Amino acid sequence: MIHPTRTNLLKLKERQLAVHRSLAILKARRQALISEFLKLGEQFVDRHQQLSDLYARSLLELQEILRQEGDNSLAAIAAATSKFKGITTQPGNILGIPFLTILPADQLPRTTEERPFTDFLHENSLSHAVELFEELSMAIIKHADLESRVRRLSLAIRETTRVMRTLEDRILPRQEQNIARIRFFLAEREREGQFRLRKFKQLQKTI
């Protein structure tokens, strides 16, 4: 329990002002996070559609290549192809929020020299199909990178909202109650002091 003194009342008012300032900063930050989230969210939806379209085109091209080259030929080409190294990550930052940028571990799409076949021995659609799947791999990585940023922003918005609600629903009301209680106590004490002073003056007049 806070002792009801004028010094403590001033301290409480200063703390209350600090909370209001913190809330203003948090609201501005939350608004900035939401704006960035909406911007990246729009990109995410667009890229998701592009990814779906590219995936459908790649499957159609694969079916055509299977018809032209046959399963055994494609299996041999796949076995001779150097395996994709996967992904790598780099630290990034967006509005003060750390995240990992997801990048391919090797260059995509690959050059003709990096592929285990020559175009003049195969149908032209083979190179096109390979390029499509390499583009698809790159698109998936970029989509995962964007999704990672969207998720980090979503978590940051939820955390900022949680802190704001704690300040608004718990801290500020408690401070208001303490300030009101101390003000009431000080006002009562002042009235009591004035009453005693009047009584004292009346007593002096009777002497």
mmCIF file of C-alpha atoms in Angstrom:
data_model
loop_
_atom_site.group_PDB
_atom_site.id
_atom_site.type_symbol
_atom_site.label_atom_id
_atom_site.label_comp_id
_atom_site.label_asym_id
_atom_site.label_seq_id
_atom_site.Cartn_x
_atom_site.Cartn_y
_atom_site.Cartn_z
ATOM 1 C CA MET A 1 0.000 0.000 0.000
ATOM 2 C CA ILE A 2 1.325 3.432 -0.959
ATOM 3 C CA HIS A 3 1.577 5.879 1.927
ATOM 4 C CA PRO A 4 -0.779 8.834 1.246
ATOM 5 C CA THR A 5 1.624 11.776 1.082
ATOM 6 C CA ARG A 6 1.975 14.657 -1.371
ATOM 7 C CA THR A 7 5.395 13.348 -2.400
ATOM 8 C CA ASN A 8 3.947 9.953 -3.299
ATOM 9 C CA LEU A 9 1.087 11.689 -5.125
ATOM 10 C CA LEU A 10 3.591 13.567 -7.304
ATOM 11 C CA LYS A 11 5.512 10.346 -7.953
ATOM 12 C CA LEU A 12 2.319 8.575 -8.992
ATOM 13 C CA LYS A 13 1.427 11.401 -11.391
ATOM 14 C CA GLU A 14 4.905 11.183 -12.944
ATOM 15 C CA ARG A 15 4.539 7.420 -13.373
ATOM 16 C CA GLN A 16 1.092 7.894 -14.876
ATOM 17 C CA LEU A 17 2.512 10.405 -17.361
ATOM 18 C CA ALA A 18 5.288 7.928 -18.235
ATOM 19 C CA VAL A 19 2.683 5.215 -18.897
ATOM 20 C CA HIS A 20 0.713 7.550 -21.186
ATOM 21 C CA ARG A 21 3.913 8.345 -23.089
ATOM 22 C CA SER A 22 4.711 4.642 -23.399
ATOM 23 C CA LEU A 23 1.201 4.004 -24.695
ATOM 24 C CA ALA A 24 1.584 6.709 -27.328
ATOM 25 C CA ILE A 25 4.867 5.147 -28.487
ATOM 26 C CA LEU A 26 3.350 1.645 -28.521
ATOM 27 C CA LYS A 27 0.310 2.818 -30.502
ATOM 28 C CA ALA A 28 2.525 4.469 -33.106
ATOM 29 C CA ARG A 29 4.703 1.349 -33.306
ATOM 30 C CA ARG A 30 1.672 -0.914 -33.592
ATOM 31 C CA GLN A 31 0.301 1.228 -36.422
ATOM 32 C CA ALA A 32 3.642 1.040 -38.249
ATOM 33 C CA LEU A 33 3.731 -2.746 -37.762
ATOM 34 C CA ILE A 34 0.183 -3.124 -39.078
ATOM 35 C CA SER A 35 0.967 -0.986 -42.143
ATOM 36 C CA GLU A 36 4.030 -3.103 -42.931
ATOM 37 C CA PHE A 37 2.063 -6.299 -42.252
ATOM 38 C CA LEU A 38 -0.678 -5.274 -44.698
ATOM 39 C CA LYS A 39 1.886 -4.360 -47.347
ATOM 40 C CA LEU A 40 3.744 -7.669 -47.025
ATOM 41 C CA GLY A 41 0.449 -9.541 -46.686
ATOM 42 C CA GLU A 42 -0.671 -8.218 -50.054
ATOM 43 C CA GLN A 43 2.632 -9.333 -51.597
ATOM 44 C CA PHE A 44 2.208 -12.717 -49.896
ATOM 45 C CA VAL A 45 -1.233 -13.274 -51.454
ATOM 46 C CA ASP A 46 -0.002 -12.195 -54.903
ATOM 47 C CA ARG A 47 3.062 -14.439 -54.755
ATOM 48 C CA HIS A 48 0.979 -17.344 -53.500
ATOM 49 C CA GLN A 49 -1.174 -17.088 -56.614
ATOM 50 C CA GLN A 50 1.908 -16.765 -58.836
ATOM 51 C CA LEU A 51 3.408 -19.803 -57.120
ATOM 52 C CA SER A 52 0.253 -21.830 -57.734
ATOM 53 C CA ASP A 53 0.245 -20.852 -61.406
ATOM 54 C CA LEU A 54 3.939 -21.696 -61.808
ATOM 55 C CA TYR A 55 3.422 -25.048 -60.081
ATOM 56 C CA ALA A 56 0.552 -25.929 -62.435
ATOM 57 C CA ARG A 57 2.628 -24.959 -65.503
ATOM 58 C CA SER A 58 5.577 -27.001 -64.244
ATOM 59 C CA LEU A 59 3.441 -30.108 -63.776
ATOM 60 C CA LEU A 60 2.002 -29.788 -67.271
ATOM 61 C CA GLU A 61 5.500 -29.419 -68.698
ATOM 62 C CA LEU A 62 6.669 -32.458 -66.716
ATOM 63 C CA GLN A 63 3.869 -34.572 -68.147
ATOM 64 C CA GLU A 64 4.875 -33.514 -71.669
ATOM 65 C CA ILE A 65 8.547 -34.350 -71.017
ATOM 66 C CA LEU A 66 7.626 -37.755 -69.604
ATOM 67 C CA ARG A 67 5.706 -38.454 -72.790
ATOM 68 C CA GLN A 68 8.621 -37.323 -74.996
ATOM 69 C CA GLU A 69 11.639 -38.637 -73.084
ATOM 70 C CA GLY A 70 10.254 -41.520 -71.059
ATOM 71 C CA ASP A 71 10.676 -42.399 -67.390
ATOM 72 C CA ASN A 72 14.089 -44.065 -67.734
ATOM 73 C CA SER A 73 15.668 -41.152 -69.584
ATOM 74 C CA LEU A 74 14.422 -38.614 -67.058
ATOM 75 C CA ALA A 75 15.519 -40.828 -64.166
ATOM 76 C CA ALA A 76 19.046 -41.003 -65.637
ATOM 77 C CA ILE A 77 19.178 -37.217 -66.078
ATOM 78 C CA ALA A 78 17.935 -36.705 -62.515
ATOM 79 C CA ALA A 79 20.568 -39.101 -61.148
ATOM 80 C CA ALA A 80 23.349 -37.229 -62.965
ATOM 81 C CA THR A 81 22.135 -33.813 -61.817
ATOM 82 C CA SER A 82 24.023 -32.304 -58.887
ATOM 83 C CA LYS A 83 21.792 -32.102 -55.874
ATOM 84 C CA PHE A 84 20.392 -28.781 -54.766
ATOM 85 C CA LYS A 85 22.299 -27.546 -51.729
ATOM 86 C CA GLY A 86 19.183 -26.292 -50.021
ATOM 87 C CA ILE A 87 18.929 -22.923 -48.367
ATOM 88 C CA THR A 88 21.007 -20.545 -46.312
ATOM 89 C CA THR A 89 19.929 -17.794 -43.943
ATOM 90 C CA GLN A 90 21.103 -14.287 -43.172
ATOM 91 C CA PRO A 91 20.024 -12.071 -40.275
ATOM 92 C CA GLY A 92 17.637 -9.291 -41.211
ATOM 93 C CA ASN A 93 15.696 -6.540 -39.466
ATOM 94 C CA ILE A 94 12.339 -4.959 -40.150
ATOM 95 C CA LEU A 95 11.109 -2.109 -37.921
ATOM 96 C CA GLY A 96 13.461 -3.315 -35.205
ATOM 97 C CA ILE A 97 12.233 -6.915 -35.404
ATOM 98 C CA PRO A 98 14.959 -9.478 -36.127
ATOM 99 C CA PHE A 99 14.266 -12.253 -38.621
ATOM 100 C CA LEU A 100 16.179 -14.637 -40.855
ATOM 101 C CA THR A 101 16.310 -13.948 -44.584
ATOM 102 C CA ILE A 102 15.952 -17.255 -46.464
ATOM 103 C CA LEU A 103 18.125 -17.592 -49.567
ATOM 104 C CA PRO A 104 19.028 -20.453 -51.943
ATOM 105 C CA ALA A 105 22.403 -22.011 -51.170
ATOM 106 C CA ASP A 106 23.305 -22.040 -54.877
ATOM 107 C CA GLN A 107 22.336 -20.003 -57.922
ATOM 108 C CA LEU A 108 18.910 -20.562 -59.470
ATOM 109 C CA PRO A 109 18.086 -21.065 -62.233
ATOM 110 C CA ARG A 110 21.219 -22.977 -63.213
ATOM 111 C CA THR A 111 23.195 -22.340 -66.364
ATOM 112 C CA THR A 112 23.186 -24.715 -69.336
ATOM 113 C CA GLU A 113 26.727 -25.853 -68.438
ATOM 114 C CA GLU A 114 25.553 -26.960 -64.981
ATOM 115 C CA ARG A 115 22.969 -29.346 -66.416
ATOM 116 C CA PRO A 116 23.914 -32.960 -67.295
ATOM 117 C CA PHE A 117 22.423 -32.881 -70.801
ATOM 118 C CA THR A 118 22.788 -30.949 -74.029
ATOM 119 C CA ASP A 119 19.853 -29.354 -75.773
ATOM 120 C CA PHE A 120 20.592 -30.771 -79.232
ATOM 121 C CA LEU A 121 20.228 -34.365 -77.938
ATOM 122 C CA HIS A 122 16.825 -33.722 -76.391
ATOM 123 C CA GLU A 123 13.574 -31.976 -77.088
ATOM 124 C CA ASN A 124 13.624 -28.220 -76.466
ATOM 125 C CA SER A 125 10.838 -28.633 -73.953
ATOM 126 C CA LEU A 126 13.248 -30.512 -71.623
ATOM 127 C CA SER A 127 15.316 -27.384 -70.985
ATOM 128 C CA HIS A 128 12.140 -25.387 -70.610
ATOM 129 C CA ALA A 129 10.738 -27.849 -68.079
ATOM 130 C CA VAL A 130 13.973 -27.842 -66.072
ATOM 131 C CA GLU A 131 14.008 -24.043 -66.043
ATOM 132 C CA LEU A 132 10.401 -23.992 -64.878
ATOM 133 C CA PHE A 133 11.135 -26.295 -61.946
ATOM 134 C CA GLU A 134 14.229 -24.290 -61.032
ATOM 135 C CA GLU A 135 12.124 -21.125 -61.133
ATOM 136 C CA LEU A 136 9.546 -22.938 -59.015
ATOM 137 C CA SER A 137 12.221 -23.832 -56.447
ATOM 138 C CA MET A 138 13.358 -20.217 -56.322
ATOM 139 C CA ALA A 139 9.768 -18.993 -56.011
ATOM 140 C CA ILE A 140 9.133 -21.393 -53.109
ATOM 141 C CA ILE A 141 12.211 -20.090 -51.283
ATOM 142 C CA LYS A 142 11.178 -16.461 -51.822
ATOM 143 C CA HIS A 143 7.665 -17.297 -50.675
ATOM 144 C CA ALA A 144 9.019 -18.951 -47.519
ATOM 145 C CA ASP A 145 11.163 -15.872 -46.853
ATOM 146 C CA LEU A 146 8.143 -13.592 -47.208
ATOM 147 C CA GLU A 147 6.026 -15.870 -45.026
ATOM 148 C CA SER A 148 8.725 -15.740 -42.337
ATOM 149 C CA ARG A 149 8.558 -11.920 -42.305
ATOM 150 C CA VAL A 150 4.758 -11.912 -42.202
ATOM 151 C CA ARG A 151 4.765 -14.324 -39.249
ATOM 152 C CA ARG A 152 7.345 -12.253 -37.343
ATOM 153 C CA LEU A 153 5.288 -9.096 -37.900
ATOM 154 C CA SER A 154 2.129 -10.889 -36.781
ATOM 155 C CA LEU A 155 3.820 -11.991 -33.543
ATOM 156 C CA ALA A 156 5.160 -8.474 -32.956
ATOM 157 C CA ILE A 157 1.686 -6.961 -33.448
ATOM 158 C CA ARG A 158 0.152 -9.428 -30.985
ATOM 159 C CA GLU A 159 2.889 -8.782 -28.410
ATOM 160 C CA THR A 160 2.579 -4.989 -28.768
ATOM 161 C CA THR A 161 -1.211 -5.241 -28.429
ATOM 162 C CA ARG A 162 -0.821 -7.404 -25.312
ATOM 163 C CA VAL A 163 1.483 -4.843 -23.650
ATOM 164 C CA MET A 164 -0.886 -1.995 -24.575
ATOM 165 C CA ARG A 165 -3.858 -3.813 -23.055
ATOM 166 C CA THR A 166 -1.896 -4.515 -19.888
ATOM 167 C CA LEU A 167 -1.105 -0.813 -19.534
ATOM 168 C CA GLU A 168 -4.652 0.307 -20.395
ATOM 169 C CA ASP A 169 -6.610 -2.345 -18.471
ATOM 170 C CA ARG A 170 -4.398 -2.932 -15.420
ATOM 171 C CA ILE A 171 -1.640 -0.379 -14.848
ATOM 172 C CA LEU A 172 -3.512 2.871 -15.599
ATOM 173 C CA PRO A 173 -6.690 1.954 -13.625
ATOM 174 C CA ARG A 174 -4.545 0.957 -10.642
ATOM 175 C CA GLN A 175 -2.668 4.254 -10.828
ATOM 176 C CA GLU A 176 -5.951 6.172 -11.092
ATOM 177 C CA GLN A 177 -7.277 4.413 -7.991
ATOM 178 C CA ASN A 178 -4.123 5.152 -5.989
ATOM 179 C CA ILE A 179 -4.114 8.805 -7.074
ATOM 180 C CA ALA A 180 -7.817 9.189 -6.211
ATOM 181 C CA ARG A 181 -7.303 7.513 -2.816
ATOM 182 C CA ILE A 182 -4.354 9.754 -1.898
ATOM 183 C CA ARG A 183 -6.194 12.878 -3.089
ATOM 184 C CA PHE A 184 -9.198 11.934 -0.982
ATOM 185 C CA PHE A 185 -7.027 11.273 2.073
ATOM 186 C CA LEU A 186 -5.132 14.572 1.670
ATOM 187 C CA ALA A 187 -8.392 16.501 1.155
ATOM 188 C CA GLU A 188 -9.898 14.925 4.277
ATOM 189 C CA ARG A 189 -6.775 15.693 6.272
ATOM 190 C CA GLU A 190 -6.828 19.300 5.050
ATOM 191 C CA ARG A 191 -10.499 19.707 5.993
ATOM 192 C CA GLU A 192 -9.788 18.201 9.394
ATOM 193 C CA GLY A 193 -6.875 20.610 9.853
ATOM 194 C CA GLN A 194 -9.044 23.592 8.915
ATOM 195 C CA PHE A 195 -11.759 22.423 11.287
ATOM 196 C CA ARG A 196 -9.290 22.161 14.169
ATOM 197 C CA LEU A 197 -7.876 25.581 13.312
ATOM 198 C CA ARG A 198 -11.347 27.161 13.489
ATOM 199 C CA LYS A 199 -12.023 25.431 16.791
ATOM 200 C CA PHE A 200 -8.700 26.678 18.131
ATOM 201 C CA LYS A 201 -9.476 30.284 17.086
ATOM 202 C CA GLN A 202 -12.930 30.071 18.653
ATOM 203 C CA LEU A 203 -11.365 28.776 21.843
ATOM 204 C CA GLN A 204 -8.913 31.672 21.886
ATOM 205 C CA LYS A 205 -11.769 34.191 21.621
ATOM 206 C CA THR A 206 -13.492 32.729 24.644
ATOM 207 C CA ILE A 207 -10.385 33.035 26.793
#
